[in-house]
mmCIF file of C-alpha atoms in Angstrom:
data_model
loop_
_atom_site.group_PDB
_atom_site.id
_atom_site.type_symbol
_atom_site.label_atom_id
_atom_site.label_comp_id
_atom_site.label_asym_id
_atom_site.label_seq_id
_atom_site.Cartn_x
_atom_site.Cartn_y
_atom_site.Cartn_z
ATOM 1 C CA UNK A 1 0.000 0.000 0.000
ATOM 2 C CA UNK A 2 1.746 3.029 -1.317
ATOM 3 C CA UNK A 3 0.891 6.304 0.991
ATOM 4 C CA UNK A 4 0.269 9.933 -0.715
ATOM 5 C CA UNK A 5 3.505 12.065 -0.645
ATOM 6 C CA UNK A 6 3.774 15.712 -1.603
ATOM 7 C CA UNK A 7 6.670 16.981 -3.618
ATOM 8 C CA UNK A 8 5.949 20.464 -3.973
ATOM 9 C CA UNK A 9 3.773 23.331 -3.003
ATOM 10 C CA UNK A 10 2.934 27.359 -4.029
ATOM 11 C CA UNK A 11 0.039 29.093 -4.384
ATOM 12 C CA UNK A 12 -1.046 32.074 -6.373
ATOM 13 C CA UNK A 13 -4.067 34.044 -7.349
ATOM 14 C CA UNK A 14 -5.714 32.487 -4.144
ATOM 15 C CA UNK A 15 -5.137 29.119 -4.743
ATOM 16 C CA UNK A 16 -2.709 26.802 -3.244
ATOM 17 C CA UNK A 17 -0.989 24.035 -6.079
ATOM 18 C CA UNK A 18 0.189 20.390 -4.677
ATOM 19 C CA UNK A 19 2.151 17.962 -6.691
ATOM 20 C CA UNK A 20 1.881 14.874 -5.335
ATOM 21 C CA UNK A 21 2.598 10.831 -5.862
ATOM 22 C CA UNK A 22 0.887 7.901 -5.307
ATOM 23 C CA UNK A 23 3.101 5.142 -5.876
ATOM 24 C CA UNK A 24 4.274 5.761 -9.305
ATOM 25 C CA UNK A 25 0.973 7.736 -10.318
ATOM 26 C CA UNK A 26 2.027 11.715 -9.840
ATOM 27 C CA UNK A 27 -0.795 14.244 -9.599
ATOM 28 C CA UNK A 28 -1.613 17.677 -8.537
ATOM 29 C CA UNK A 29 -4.322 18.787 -5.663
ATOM 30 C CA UNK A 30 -5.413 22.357 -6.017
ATOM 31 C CA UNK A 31 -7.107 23.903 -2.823
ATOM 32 C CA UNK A 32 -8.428 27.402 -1.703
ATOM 33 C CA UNK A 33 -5.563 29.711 -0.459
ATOM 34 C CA UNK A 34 -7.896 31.269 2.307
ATOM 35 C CA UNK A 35 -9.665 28.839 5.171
ATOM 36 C CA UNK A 36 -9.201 25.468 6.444
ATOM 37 C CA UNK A 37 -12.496 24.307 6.355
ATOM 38 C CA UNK A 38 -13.811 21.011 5.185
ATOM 39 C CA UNK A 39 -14.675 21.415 1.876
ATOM 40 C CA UNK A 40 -15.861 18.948 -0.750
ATOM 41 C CA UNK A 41 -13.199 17.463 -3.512
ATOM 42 C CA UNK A 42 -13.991 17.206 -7.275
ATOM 43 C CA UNK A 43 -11.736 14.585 -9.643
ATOM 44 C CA UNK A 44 -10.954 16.021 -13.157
ATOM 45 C CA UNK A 45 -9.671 13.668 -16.045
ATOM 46 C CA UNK A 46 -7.564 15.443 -18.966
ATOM 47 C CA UNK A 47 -8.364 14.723 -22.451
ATOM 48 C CA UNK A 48 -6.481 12.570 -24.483
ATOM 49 C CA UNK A 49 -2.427 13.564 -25.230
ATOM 50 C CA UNK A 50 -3.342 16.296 -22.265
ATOM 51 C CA UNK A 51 -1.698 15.854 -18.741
ATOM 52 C CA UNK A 52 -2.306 17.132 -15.116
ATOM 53 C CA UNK A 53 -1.905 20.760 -15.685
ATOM 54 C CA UNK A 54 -2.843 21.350 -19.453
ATOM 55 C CA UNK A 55 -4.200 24.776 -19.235
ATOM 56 C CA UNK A 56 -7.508 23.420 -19.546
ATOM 57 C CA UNK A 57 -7.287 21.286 -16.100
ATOM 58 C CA UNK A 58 -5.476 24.527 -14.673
ATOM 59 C CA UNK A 59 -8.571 26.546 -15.767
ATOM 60 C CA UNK A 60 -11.140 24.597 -14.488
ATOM 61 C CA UNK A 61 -9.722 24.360 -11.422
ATOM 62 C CA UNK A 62 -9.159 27.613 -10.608
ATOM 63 C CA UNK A 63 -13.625 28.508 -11.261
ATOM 64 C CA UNK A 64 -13.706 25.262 -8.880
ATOM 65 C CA UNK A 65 -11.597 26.082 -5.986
ATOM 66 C CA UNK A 66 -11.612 30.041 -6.011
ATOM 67 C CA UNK A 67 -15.304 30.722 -6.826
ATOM 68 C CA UNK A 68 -16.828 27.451 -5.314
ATOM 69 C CA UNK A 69 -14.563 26.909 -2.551
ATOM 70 C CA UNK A 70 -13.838 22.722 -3.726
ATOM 71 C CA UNK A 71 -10.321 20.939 -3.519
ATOM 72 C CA UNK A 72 -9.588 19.234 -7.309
ATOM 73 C CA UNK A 73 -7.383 16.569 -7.394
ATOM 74 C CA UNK A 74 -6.277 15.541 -11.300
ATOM 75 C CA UNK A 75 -3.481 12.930 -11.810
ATOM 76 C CA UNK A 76 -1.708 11.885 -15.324
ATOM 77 C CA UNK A 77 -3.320 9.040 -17.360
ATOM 78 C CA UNK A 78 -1.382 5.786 -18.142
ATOM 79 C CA UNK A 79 1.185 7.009 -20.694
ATOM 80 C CA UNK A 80 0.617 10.716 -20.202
ATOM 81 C CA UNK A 81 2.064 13.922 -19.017
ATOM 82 C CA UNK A 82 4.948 12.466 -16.327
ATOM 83 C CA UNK A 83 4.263 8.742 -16.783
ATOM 84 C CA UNK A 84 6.139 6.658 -20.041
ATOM 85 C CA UNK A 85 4.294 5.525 -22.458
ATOM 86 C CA UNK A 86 4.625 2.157 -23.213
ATOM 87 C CA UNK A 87 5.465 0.214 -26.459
ATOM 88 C CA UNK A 88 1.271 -0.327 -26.679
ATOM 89 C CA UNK A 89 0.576 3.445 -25.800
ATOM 90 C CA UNK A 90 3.190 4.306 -28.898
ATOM 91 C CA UNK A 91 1.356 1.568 -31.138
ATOM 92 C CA UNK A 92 -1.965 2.726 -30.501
ATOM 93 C CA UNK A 93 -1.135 6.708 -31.532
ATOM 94 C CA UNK A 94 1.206 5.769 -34.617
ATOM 95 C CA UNK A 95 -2.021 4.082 -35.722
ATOM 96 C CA UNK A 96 -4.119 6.865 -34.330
ATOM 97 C CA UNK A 97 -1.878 9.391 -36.598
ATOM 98 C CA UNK A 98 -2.055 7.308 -39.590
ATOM 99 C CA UNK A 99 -5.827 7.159 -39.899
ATOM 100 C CA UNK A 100 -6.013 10.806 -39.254
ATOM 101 C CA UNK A 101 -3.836 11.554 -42.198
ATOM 102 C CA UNK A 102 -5.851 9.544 -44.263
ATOM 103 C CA UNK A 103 -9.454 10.903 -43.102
ATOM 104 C CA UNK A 104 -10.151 7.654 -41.984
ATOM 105 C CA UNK A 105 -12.349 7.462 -38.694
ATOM 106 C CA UNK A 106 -11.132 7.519 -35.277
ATOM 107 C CA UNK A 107 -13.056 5.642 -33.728
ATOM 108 C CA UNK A 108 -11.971 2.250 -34.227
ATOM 109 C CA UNK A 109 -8.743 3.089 -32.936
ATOM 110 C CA UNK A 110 -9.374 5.395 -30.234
ATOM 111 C CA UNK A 111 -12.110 3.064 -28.558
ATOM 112 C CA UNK A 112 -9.940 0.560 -27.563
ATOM 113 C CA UNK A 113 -7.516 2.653 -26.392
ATOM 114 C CA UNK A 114 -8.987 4.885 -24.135
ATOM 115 C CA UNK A 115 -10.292 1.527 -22.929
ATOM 116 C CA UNK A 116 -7.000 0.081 -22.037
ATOM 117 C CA UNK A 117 -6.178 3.031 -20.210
ATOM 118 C CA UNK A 118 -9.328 3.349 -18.224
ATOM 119 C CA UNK A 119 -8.874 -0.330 -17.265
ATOM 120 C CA UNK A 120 -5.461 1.260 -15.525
ATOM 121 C CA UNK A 121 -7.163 4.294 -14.610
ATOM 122 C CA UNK A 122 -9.715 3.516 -12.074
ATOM 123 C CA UNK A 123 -8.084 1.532 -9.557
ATOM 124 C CA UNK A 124 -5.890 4.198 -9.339
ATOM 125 C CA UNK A 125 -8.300 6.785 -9.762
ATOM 126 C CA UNK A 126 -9.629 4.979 -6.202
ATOM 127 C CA UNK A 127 -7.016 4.615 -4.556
ATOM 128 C CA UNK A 128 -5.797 8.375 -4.857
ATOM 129 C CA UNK A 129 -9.549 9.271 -3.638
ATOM 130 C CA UNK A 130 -8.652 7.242 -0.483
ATOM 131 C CA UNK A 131 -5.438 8.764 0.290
ATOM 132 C CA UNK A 132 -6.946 12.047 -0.581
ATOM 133 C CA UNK A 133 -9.922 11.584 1.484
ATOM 134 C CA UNK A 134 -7.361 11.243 4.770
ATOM 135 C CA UNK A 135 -6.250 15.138 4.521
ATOM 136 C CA UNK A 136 -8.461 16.680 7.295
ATOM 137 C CA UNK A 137 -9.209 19.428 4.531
ATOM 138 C CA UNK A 138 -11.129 16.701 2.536
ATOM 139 C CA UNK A 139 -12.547 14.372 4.966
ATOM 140 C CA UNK A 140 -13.699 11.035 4.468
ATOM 141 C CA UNK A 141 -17.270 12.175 4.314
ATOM 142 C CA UNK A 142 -17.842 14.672 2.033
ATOM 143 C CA UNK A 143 -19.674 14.422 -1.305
ATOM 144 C CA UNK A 144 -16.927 13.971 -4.239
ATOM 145 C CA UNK A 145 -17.718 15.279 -8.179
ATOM 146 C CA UNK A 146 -16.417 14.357 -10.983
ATOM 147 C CA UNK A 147 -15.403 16.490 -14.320
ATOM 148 C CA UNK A 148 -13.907 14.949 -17.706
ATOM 149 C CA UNK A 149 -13.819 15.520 -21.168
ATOM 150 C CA UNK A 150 -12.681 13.354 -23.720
ATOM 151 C CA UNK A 151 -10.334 10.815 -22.168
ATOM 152 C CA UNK A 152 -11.571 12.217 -18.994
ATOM 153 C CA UNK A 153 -15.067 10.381 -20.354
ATOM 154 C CA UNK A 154 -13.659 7.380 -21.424
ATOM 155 C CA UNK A 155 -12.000 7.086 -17.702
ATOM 156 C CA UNK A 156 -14.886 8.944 -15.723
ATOM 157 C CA UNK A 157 -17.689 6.997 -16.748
ATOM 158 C CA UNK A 158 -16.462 3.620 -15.496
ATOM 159 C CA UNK A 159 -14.840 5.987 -12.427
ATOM 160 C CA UNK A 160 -18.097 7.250 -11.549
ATOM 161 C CA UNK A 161 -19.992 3.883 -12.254
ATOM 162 C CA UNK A 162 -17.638 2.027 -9.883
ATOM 163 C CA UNK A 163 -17.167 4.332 -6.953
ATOM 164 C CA UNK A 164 -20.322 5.340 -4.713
ATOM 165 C CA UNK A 165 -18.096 8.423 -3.554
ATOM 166 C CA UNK A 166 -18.913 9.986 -6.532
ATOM 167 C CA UNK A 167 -22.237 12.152 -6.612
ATOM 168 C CA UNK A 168 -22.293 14.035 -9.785
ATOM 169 C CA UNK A 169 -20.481 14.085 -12.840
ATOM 170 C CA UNK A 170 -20.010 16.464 -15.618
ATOM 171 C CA UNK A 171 -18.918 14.486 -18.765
ATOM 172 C CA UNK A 172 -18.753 14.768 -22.698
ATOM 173 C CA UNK A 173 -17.211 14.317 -26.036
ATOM 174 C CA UNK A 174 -16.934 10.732 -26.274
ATOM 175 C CA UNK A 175 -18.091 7.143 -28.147
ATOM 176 C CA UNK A 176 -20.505 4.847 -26.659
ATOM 177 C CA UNK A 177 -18.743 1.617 -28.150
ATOM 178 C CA UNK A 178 -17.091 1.117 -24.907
ATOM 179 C CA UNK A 179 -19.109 2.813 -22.245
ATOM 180 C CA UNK A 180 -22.708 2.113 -23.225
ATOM 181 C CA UNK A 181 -23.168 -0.752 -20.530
ATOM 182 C CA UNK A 182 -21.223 0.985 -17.427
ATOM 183 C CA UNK A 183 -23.032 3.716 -18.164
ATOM 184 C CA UNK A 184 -26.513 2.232 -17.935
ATOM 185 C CA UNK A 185 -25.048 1.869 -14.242
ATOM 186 C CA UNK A 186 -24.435 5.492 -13.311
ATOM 187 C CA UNK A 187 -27.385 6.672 -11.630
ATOM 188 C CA UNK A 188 -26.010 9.717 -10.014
ATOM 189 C CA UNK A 189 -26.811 13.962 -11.558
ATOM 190 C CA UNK A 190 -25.467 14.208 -14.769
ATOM 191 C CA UNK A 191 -24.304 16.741 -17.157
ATOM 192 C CA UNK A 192 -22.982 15.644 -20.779
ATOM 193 C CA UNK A 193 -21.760 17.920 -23.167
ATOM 194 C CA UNK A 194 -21.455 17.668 -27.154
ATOM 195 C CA UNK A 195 -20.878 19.011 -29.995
ATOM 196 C CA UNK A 196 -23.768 18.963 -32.805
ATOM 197 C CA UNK A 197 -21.141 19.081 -36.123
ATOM 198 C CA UNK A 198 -18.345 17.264 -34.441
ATOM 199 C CA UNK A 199 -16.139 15.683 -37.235
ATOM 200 C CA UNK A 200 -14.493 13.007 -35.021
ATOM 201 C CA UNK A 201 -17.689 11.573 -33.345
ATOM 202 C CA UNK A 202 -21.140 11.046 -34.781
ATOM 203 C CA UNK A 203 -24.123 12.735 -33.549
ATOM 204 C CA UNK A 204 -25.956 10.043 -33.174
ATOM 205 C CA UNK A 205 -23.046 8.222 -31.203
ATOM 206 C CA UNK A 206 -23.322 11.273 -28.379
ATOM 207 C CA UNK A 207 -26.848 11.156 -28.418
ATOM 208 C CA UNK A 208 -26.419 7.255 -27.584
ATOM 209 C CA UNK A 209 -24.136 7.629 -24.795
ATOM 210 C CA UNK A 210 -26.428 10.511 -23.057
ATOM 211 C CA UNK A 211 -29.400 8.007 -23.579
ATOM 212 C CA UNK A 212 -27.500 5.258 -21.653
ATOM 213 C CA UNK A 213 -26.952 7.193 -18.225
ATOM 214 C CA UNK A 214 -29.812 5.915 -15.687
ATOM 215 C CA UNK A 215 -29.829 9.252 -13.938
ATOM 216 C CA UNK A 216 -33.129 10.351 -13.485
ATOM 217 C CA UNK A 217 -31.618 13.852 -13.584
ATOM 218 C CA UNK A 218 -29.443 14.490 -16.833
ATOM 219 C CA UNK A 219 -28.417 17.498 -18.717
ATOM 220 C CA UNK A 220 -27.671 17.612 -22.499
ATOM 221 C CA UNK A 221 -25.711 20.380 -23.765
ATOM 222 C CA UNK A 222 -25.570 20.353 -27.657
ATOM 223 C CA UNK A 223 -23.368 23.072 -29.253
ATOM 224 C CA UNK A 224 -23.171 24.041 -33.058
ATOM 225 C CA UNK A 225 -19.476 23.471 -34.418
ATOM 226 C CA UNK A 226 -16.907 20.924 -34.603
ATOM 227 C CA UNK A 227 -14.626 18.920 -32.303
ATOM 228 C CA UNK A 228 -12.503 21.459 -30.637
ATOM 229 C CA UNK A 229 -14.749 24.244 -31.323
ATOM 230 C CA UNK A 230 -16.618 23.729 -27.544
ATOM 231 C CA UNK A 231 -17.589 26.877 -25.965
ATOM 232 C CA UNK A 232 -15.577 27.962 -23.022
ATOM 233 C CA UNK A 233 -19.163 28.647 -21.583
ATOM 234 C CA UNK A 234 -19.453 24.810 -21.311
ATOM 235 C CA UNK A 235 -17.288 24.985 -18.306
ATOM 236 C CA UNK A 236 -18.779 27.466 -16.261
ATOM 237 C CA UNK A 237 -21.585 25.454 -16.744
ATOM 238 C CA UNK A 238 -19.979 22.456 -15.509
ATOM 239 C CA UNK A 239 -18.836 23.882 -12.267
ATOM 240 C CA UNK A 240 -22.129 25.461 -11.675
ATOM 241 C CA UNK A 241 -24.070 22.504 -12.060
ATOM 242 C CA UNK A 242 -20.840 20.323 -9.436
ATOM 243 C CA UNK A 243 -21.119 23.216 -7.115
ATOM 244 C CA UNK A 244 -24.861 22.904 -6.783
ATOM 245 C CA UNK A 245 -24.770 19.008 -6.292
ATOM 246 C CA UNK A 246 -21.877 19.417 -3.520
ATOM 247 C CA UNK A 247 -23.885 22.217 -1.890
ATOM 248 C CA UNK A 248 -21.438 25.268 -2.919
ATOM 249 C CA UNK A 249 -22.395 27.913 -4.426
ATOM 250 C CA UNK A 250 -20.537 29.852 -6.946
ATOM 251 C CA UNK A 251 -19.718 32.965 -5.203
ATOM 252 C CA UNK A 252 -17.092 34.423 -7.503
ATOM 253 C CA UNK A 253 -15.789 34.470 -10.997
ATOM 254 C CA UNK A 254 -11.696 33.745 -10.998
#
């Protein structure tokens, strides 16, 4: 049993940064600068060739933890950011590359690879929420969100399906192939967000995976334009609707 260790700490515009390691798994806990209050903890996944602290995971947490008051916690998928990738990982994206510079669909490949890596992902996923729930500022208690994109999908949704911590989740951009059962398990609030002309995954493939969630309450959010052309809007939304099911309430904009 490997325990949590922190390597490094600082803390700016009212936020306080934490690398940390969990065995060989590193991550990064971001926490309000002011107060030591309990406060509830929200897990974000990256999206796929992203790591810890892409600017998008850096962004998110800063609406989180300085206008809701939450502790995030994100660590670096199998073969991302700090960790090696292995001679699969390097397989899987020289295939991945090939098919996009022939137009051929991405699916096929990208499937069963963000598979394999959730398959990783969630023990580990767990076992960080133990340590993490051990810090007095987090508590074994409190309610626990979860927030992923992308990757942060294809890891979340069997995440969030496994792990009764977990009491909302805000997910999106992602096939079914793989997720369509575990998420007919996920019963918990539910936020999904898409894109209506994305070029990568059907319509119709989005629309399947939102179906499949047993929550009685779910959110679609369907926004015109392609892959990457999400609306930054789409995460304010997403921390509104965590903050609301871990009884915060958004009191300031970062």
């Amino acid at each position: 049993m490997h325990s949590l260790r922190f390597t490094a700490e600082s803390s700016s515009n009212g936020m306080v940064e934490r690398d940390f390691t969990l065995g060989d798994v590193p991550g990064v806990l971001w926490s309000p600068a002011s107060g030591t209050e309990r406060a509830p903890l929200v897990l974000m996944g990256h999206g796929g060739g992203q790591h810890k602290k892409h600017p998008a995971m850096t962004g998110r947490a800063q609406r989180l933890v300085t206008g809701c008051g939450l502790h995030v916690a994100v660590v670096d998928a199998p073969g991302h950011g700090d960790r090696p990738r292995s001679a699969r990982d390097e397989q899987d994206i020289a295939e991945l590359r090939k098919a996009q510079a022939a137009g051929a669909p991405e699916g096929p490949i990208v499937v069963p690879y963000n598979a394999r890596l959730a398959e990783l992902a969630v023990p580990e996923w767990q076992a960080v929420l133990d340590a993490l729930q051990e810090l007095p500022e987090i508590g074994p208690d409190g309610p626990v969100g979860y927030f992923g994109i992308g990757l942060g999908t294809a890891i979340g949704v069997p995440l969030v399906a496994a792990e009764p911590r977990i009491v909302s989740a805000a997910f999106g951009m992602n096939w079914p192939d793989a997720l369509f059962e575990t998420a007919k398990q996920i019963t918990v609030p539910v936020e999904f967000a898409m894109q209506w002309d994305d070029e990568r995954i059907p319509r119709e493939a989005s629309l399947a995976l939102f179906d499949a969630f047993a929550s009685k309450e779910k959110t679609l959010h369907a926004n015109a334009g392609k892959h990457f052309d999400m609306p930054r809007f789409e995460a304010d939304s997403a921390v509104r609707f965590l903050a609301r099911h871990l009884g915060r309430t958004v009191t300031s904009a970062p």
